[in-house]
XYZ file of C-alpha atoms in Angstrom:
444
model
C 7.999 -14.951 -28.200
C 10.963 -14.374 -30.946
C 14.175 -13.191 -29.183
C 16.480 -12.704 -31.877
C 20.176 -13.720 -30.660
C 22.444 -15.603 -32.689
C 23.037 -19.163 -31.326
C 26.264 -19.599 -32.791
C 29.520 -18.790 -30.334
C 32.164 -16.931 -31.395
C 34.098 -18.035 -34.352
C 37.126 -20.799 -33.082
C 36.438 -20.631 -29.694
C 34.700 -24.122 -29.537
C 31.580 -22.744 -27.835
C 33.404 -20.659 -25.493
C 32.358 -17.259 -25.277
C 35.404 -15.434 -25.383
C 37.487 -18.479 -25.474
C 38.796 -21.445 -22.934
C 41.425 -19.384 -21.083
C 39.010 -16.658 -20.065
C 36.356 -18.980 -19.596
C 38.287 -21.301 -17.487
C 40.148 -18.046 -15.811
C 36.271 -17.052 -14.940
C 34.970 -20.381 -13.365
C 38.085 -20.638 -11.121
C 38.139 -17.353 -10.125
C 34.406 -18.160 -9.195
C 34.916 -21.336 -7.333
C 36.894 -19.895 -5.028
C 34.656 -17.099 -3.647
C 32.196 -18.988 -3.710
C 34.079 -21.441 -1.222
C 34.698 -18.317 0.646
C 31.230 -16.948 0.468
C 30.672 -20.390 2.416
C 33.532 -20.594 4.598
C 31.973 -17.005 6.290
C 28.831 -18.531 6.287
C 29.733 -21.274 8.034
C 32.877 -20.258 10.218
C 30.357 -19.379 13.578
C 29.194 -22.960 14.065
C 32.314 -24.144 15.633
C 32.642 -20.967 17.840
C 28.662 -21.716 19.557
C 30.517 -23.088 22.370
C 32.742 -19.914 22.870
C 30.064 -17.539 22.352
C 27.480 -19.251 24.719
C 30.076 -19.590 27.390
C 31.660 -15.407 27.231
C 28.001 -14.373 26.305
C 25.492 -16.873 28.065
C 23.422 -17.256 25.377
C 20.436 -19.127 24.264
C 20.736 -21.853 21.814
C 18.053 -19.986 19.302
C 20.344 -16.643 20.194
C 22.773 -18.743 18.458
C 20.773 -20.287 15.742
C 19.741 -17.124 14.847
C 23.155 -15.763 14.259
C 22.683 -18.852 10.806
C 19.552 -18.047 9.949
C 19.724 -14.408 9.708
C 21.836 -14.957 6.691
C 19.709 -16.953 5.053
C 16.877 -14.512 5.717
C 19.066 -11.985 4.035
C 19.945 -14.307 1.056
C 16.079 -14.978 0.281
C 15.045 -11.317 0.736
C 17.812 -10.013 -1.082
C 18.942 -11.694 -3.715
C 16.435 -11.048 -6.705
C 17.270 -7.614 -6.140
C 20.679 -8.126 -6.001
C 20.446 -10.621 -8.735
C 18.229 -7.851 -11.280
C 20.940 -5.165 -10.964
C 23.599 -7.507 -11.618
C 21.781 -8.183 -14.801
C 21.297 -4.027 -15.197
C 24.198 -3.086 -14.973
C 27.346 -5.259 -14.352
C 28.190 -9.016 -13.487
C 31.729 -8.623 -12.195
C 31.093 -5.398 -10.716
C 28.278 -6.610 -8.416
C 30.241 -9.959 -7.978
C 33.479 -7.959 -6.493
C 30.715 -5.540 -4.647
C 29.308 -8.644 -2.905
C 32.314 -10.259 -2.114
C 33.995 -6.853 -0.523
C 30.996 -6.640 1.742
C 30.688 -9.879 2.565
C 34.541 -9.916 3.391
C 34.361 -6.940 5.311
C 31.288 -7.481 7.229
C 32.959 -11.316 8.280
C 35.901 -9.252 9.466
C 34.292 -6.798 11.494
C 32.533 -9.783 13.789
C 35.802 -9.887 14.990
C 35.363 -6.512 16.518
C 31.853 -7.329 18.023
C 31.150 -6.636 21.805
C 27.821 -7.742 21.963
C 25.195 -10.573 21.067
C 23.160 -7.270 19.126
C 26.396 -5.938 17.322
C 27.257 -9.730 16.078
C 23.778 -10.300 14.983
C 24.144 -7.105 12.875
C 27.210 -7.833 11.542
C 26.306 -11.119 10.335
C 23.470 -10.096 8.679
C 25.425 -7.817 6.683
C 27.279 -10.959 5.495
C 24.137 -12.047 3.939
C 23.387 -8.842 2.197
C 26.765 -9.447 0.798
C 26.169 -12.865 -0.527
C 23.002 -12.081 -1.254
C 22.670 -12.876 -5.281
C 26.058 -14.389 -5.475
C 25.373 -17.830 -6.279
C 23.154 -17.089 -8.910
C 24.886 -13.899 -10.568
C 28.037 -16.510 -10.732
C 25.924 -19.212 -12.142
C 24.754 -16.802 -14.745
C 29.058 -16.040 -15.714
C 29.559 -19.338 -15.497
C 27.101 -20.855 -17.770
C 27.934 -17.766 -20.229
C 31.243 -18.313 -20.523
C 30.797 -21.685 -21.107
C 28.963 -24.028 -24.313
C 25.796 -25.697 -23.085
C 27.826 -28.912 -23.363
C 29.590 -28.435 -20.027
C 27.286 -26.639 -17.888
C 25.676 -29.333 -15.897
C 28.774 -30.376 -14.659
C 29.978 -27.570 -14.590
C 27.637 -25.403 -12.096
C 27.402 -28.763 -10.519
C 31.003 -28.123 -9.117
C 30.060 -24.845 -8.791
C 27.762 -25.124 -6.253
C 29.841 -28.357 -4.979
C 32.267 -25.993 -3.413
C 29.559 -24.389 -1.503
C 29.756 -27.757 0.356
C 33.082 -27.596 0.544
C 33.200 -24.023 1.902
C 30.900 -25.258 4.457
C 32.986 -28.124 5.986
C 35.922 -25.544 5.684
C 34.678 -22.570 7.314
C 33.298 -25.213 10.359
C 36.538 -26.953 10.870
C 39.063 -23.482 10.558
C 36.741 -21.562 12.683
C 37.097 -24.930 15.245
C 40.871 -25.082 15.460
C 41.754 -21.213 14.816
C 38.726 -20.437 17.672
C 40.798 -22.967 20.036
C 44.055 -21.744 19.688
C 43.746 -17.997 19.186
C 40.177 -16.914 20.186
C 36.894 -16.727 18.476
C 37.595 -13.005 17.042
C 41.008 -14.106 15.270
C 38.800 -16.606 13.825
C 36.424 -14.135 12.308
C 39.857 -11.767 10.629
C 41.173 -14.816 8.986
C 38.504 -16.254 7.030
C 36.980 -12.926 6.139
C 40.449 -11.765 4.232
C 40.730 -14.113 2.071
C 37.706 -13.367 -0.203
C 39.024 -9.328 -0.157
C 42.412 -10.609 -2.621
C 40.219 -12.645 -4.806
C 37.131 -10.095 -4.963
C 40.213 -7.788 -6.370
C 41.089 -10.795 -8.664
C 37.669 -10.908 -10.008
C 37.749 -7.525 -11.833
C 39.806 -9.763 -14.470
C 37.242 -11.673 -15.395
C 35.431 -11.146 -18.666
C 31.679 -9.515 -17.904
C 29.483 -10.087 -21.335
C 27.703 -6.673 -21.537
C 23.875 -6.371 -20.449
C 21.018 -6.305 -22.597
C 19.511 -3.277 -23.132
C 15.765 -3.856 -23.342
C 14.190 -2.039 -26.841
C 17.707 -1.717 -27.836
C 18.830 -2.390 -31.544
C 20.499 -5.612 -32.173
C 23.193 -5.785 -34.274
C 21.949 -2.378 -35.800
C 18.932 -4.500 -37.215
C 16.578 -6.065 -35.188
C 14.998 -4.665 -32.193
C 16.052 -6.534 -28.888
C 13.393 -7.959 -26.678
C 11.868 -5.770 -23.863
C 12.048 -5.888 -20.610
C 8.835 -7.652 -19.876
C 9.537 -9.883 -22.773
C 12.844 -10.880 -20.758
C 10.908 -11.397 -17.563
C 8.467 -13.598 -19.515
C 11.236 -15.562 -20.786
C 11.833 -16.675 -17.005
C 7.742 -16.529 -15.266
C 6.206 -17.653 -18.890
C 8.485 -20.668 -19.251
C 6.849 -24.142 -18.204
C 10.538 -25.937 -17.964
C 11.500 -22.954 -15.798
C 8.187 -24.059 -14.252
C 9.361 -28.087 -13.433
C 12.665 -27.505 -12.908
C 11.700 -25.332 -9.722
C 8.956 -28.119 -8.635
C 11.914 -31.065 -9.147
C 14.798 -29.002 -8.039
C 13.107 -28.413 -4.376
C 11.625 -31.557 -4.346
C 15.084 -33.476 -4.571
C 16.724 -30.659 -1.715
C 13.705 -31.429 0.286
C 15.385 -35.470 0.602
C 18.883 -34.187 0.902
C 18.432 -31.222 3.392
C 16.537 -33.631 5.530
C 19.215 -36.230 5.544
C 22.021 -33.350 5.979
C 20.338 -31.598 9.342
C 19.202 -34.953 10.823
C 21.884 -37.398 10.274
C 24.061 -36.012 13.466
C 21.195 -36.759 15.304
C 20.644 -40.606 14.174
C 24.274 -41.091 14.560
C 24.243 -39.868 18.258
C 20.719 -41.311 19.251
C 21.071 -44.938 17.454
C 24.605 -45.694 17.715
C 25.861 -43.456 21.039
C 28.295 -41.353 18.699
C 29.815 -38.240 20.655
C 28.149 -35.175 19.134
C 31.597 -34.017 18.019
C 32.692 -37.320 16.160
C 29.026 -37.651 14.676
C 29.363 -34.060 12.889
C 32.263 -35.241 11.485
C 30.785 -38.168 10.125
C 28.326 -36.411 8.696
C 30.735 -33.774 6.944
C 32.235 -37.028 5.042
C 28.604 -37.269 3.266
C 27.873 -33.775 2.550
C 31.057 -34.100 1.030
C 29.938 -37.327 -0.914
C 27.157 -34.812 -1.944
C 30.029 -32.134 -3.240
C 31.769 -35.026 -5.227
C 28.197 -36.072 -6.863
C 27.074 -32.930 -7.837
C 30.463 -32.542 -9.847
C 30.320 -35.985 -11.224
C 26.510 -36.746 -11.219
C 26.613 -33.305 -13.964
C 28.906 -34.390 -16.103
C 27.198 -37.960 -16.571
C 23.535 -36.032 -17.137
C 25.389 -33.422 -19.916
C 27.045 -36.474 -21.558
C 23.023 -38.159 -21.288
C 21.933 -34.701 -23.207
C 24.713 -34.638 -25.821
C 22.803 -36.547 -28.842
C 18.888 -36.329 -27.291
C 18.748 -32.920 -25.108
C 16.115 -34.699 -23.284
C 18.083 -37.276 -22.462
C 19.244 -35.254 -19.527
C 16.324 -35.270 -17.939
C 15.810 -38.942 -18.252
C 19.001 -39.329 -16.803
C 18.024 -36.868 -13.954
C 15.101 -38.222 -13.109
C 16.775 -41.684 -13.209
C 19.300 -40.693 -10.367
C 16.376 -39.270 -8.382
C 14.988 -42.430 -7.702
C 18.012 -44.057 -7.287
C 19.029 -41.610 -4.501
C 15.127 -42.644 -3.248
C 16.165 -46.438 -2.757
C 18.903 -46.242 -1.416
C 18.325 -44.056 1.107
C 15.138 -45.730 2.158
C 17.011 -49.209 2.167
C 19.957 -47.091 4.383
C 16.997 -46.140 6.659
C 14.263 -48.413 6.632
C 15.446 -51.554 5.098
C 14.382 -53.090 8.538
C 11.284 -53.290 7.265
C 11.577 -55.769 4.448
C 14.297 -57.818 6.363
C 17.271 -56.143 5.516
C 19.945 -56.447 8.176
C 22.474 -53.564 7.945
C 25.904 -53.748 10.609
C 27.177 -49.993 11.253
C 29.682 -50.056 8.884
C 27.189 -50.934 6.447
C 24.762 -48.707 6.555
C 26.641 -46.052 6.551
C 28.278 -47.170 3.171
C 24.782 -46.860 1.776
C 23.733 -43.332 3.587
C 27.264 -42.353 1.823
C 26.185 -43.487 -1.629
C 22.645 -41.704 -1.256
C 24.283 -38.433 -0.004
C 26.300 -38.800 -3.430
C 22.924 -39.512 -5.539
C 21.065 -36.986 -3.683
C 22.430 -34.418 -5.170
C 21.873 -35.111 -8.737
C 19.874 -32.224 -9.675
C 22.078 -29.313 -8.419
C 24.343 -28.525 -11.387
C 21.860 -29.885 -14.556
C 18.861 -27.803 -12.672
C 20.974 -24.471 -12.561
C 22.274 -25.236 -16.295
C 18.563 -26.075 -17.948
C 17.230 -23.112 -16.479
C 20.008 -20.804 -17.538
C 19.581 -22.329 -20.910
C 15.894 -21.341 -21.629
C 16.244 -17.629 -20.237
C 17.042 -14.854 -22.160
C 20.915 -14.055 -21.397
C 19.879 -10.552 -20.154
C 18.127 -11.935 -17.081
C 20.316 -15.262 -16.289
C 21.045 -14.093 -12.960
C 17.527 -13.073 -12.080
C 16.597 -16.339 -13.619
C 19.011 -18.390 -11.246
C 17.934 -16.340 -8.381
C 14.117 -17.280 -8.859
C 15.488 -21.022 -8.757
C 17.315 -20.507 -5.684
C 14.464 -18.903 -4.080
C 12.311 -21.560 -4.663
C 14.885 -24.069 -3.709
C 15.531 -22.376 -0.393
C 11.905 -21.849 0.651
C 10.565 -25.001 -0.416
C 13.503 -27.806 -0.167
C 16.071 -26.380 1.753
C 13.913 -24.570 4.617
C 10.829 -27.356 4.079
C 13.193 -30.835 4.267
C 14.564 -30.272 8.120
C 11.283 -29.124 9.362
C 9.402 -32.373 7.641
C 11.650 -34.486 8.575
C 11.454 -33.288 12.419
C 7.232 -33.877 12.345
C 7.992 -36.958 11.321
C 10.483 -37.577 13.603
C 8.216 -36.778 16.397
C 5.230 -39.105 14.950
C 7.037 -41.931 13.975
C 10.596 -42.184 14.811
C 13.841 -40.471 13.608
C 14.774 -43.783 11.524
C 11.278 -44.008 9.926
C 11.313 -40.445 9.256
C 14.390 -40.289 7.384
C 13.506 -43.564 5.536
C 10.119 -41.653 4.351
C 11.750 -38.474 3.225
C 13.122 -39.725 0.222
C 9.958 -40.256 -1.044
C 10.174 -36.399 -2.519
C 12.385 -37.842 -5.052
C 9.242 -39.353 -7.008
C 8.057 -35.781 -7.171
C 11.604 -34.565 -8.170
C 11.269 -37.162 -11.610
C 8.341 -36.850 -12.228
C 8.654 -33.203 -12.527
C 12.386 -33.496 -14.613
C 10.322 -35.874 -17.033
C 7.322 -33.177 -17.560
C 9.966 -30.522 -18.009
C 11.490 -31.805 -20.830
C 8.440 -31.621 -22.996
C 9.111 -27.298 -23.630
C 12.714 -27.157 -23.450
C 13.576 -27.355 -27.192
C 10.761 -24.634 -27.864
C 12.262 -22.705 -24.581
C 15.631 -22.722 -25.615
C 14.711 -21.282 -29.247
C 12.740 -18.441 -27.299
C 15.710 -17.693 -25.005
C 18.362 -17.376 -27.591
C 22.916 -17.496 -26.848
C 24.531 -14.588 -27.050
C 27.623 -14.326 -29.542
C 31.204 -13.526 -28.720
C 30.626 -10.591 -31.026
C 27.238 -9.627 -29.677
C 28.516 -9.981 -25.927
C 31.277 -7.509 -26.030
C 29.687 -4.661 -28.691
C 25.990 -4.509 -30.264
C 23.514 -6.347 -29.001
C 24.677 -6.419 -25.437
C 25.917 -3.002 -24.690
């Protein structure tokens, strides 16, 4: 396929679409709502108590009240994600975050378990598409250089958001009641949804359009091959959930270990466990910027270096877990030093498999792109590592289990490896947009 889009950046700007202030203006301006997208995510964990007790309800009442955002996300966001590329970036982006906002806000006014339910799946319509329609400015904005690490911080501050939204909705749920709680997270991410309408959008692609006044641009179904037709898009999907399916088990059941093996108070072992999905936030940020450096002279030495990590994040997990078994002795103290340093590896993949597989789409479908990845992420390492790690749990011990789940990360390298056979030849295919060609011809 022969997408003709000039890979050269605009002239002086280093790579940078329309230059390092805007670009830098852009990524900041998308860190933080996507911190806040997660902070209203997250925000009705710590209020479970509160709500069971005024309410009486069920703990899978109150799982449901996370999961129906997440059902929202997955159903959602290609859709989401395909008018974004249609029609505007920042538009959608300040449409999602209004709702989102707004729907986190009206919780607040909630007087039943149905209403609440309603209202929080509204949040996830809202944030439905976000993460990918940002990852799509971000990587724009930016030379392929810095995108590993870049969208690797990028989606860091999910994690952050996370641990936020857990421990404000705690303390503000305490001292003022669970429905303040709601009101002051969800306002927030109104001012900077209004801040986001000064960011720079690069103009859609307009399939059968003339580029440049010259060459026709690619069709639609030419753009949507670009994504299904490309066999790095392909690996990248099969490594990406592979490696989530290691670190989502190790993120839902390492509360558990703590309080089962070592008698840690529920409270006190969530809190442990916060300081390693942070570890995970910091190594997705710095894990990024080591595999973009690995892909500066040899593009496929980012893979190498991906798939590398991978297995590193396999051993030493399974020695955190399981190195029993070979006569490894492990105090406390310890042990958790190592589950730290996994939870850091673990997440190796985040920002370089967001960044490779915004690189060999077309630019007009980026954000449909990233939302295929996220999809398949979700579904089948997000969703899949919890309930794995529970069957084997339940066959063989929670220790065993979570020394055996690692073992995904083999599947994760091998599959980085494979996908760095097309990317060259996907990359050509794909084209970069211009500065000129992003704000008049070939993207208007």
């Amino acid at each position: 396929m022969n997408i003709p889009f000039d890979s050269a950046r605009g002239s002086g700007t280093d790579g940078f679409l329309f230059g390092r202030g805007a670009a830098w203006f852009a990524y900041g301006m998308t860190i933080a709502l996507m911190i806040f997208d997660y902070v209203d995510r997250q925000v009705i964990v710590s209020m479970f108590p509160f709500l069971k007790a005024e309410w009486n309800l069920s703990d899978k009442e109150l799982g449901l009240l996370v999961s129906v955002i997440s059902i929202t996300v997955a159903v959602f966001g290609i859709p989401v994600a395909w008018i974004a590329d249609r029609v505007s970036r920042v538009k959608s982006i300040v449409a999602m975050a209004v709702l989102w906002s707004i729907a986190c806000i009206s919780c607040m006014f909630a007087q039943s378990y149905g209403q609440l339910l309603v209202a929080r799946a509204v949040v996830g319509l809202g944030e439905a598409g976000y993460g990918s329609v940002g990852a799509a400015m971000v990587a724009t904005h930016f030379p392929q250089r810095m995108r590993g690490g870049l969208l690797g911080g990028f989606f860091a501050s999910a994690s952050v958001g996370s641990v936020l939204g857990v421990v404000l909705g705690g303390v503000i749920a305490a001292r003022f009641g669970w429905q303040a709680a709601f009101g002051v997270v969800g306002i927030p991410g109104l001012f900077f949804a209004l801040m986001y309408l000064f960011v720079r959008d690069y103009q859609t692609v307009e399939a059968g359009a003339v580029t440049a006044g010259i060459v026709p641009s690619p069709t639609r179904g030419e753009m949507v091959r670009s994504i299904l037709g490309s066999p790095t898009v392909r690996w990248v999907c099969v490594g990406a959930a592979a490696q989530l399916i290691a670190l989502s088990a190790l993120w839902s059941w390492l509360p558990s270990f703590l309080n089962r093996f070592y008698g840690i108070a529920p409270d006190k072992a969530g809190i442990q466990a916060a300081f390693v999905v942070l570890a995970g936030a910091l190594g997705s940020l710095v894990l990024g910027i080591v595999v973009d450096r690995a892909g500066v002279r040899r593009p496929g030495g980012k893979f190498i270096a991906v798939a590398i990590l991978s297995l590193l994040s396999m051993v030493t997990l399974m020695l955190a877990f399981g190195g029993g078994h070979i006569g490894l002795v492990l105090t406390q103290a310890n042990q958790f030093r190592l589950i730290l340093l996994g939870g850091f590896l673990a997440t190796c993949t985040v920002g370089p498999a967001a960044a490779i597989v915004i690189d060999v789409i077309h630019p007009g479908v980026r954000s449909t792109g990233a939302s295929i990845l996220s999809l398949v992420q979700n579904l089948f390492g997000l969703a899949a590592g919890p309930f794995i790690g529970g069957l084997l749990s339940d066959a063989i011990g929670l220790e065993n289990a979570l020394a055996l789940t690692p073992l995904a990360c083999i599947i994760a390298a091998a599959a980085f490896v494979a996908a760095r056979n097309g990317y060259q030849a996907d990359k050509r295919c794909a084209g970069e947009p211009s500065a000129a060609q992003a704000s008049q011809g070939a993207f208007a």
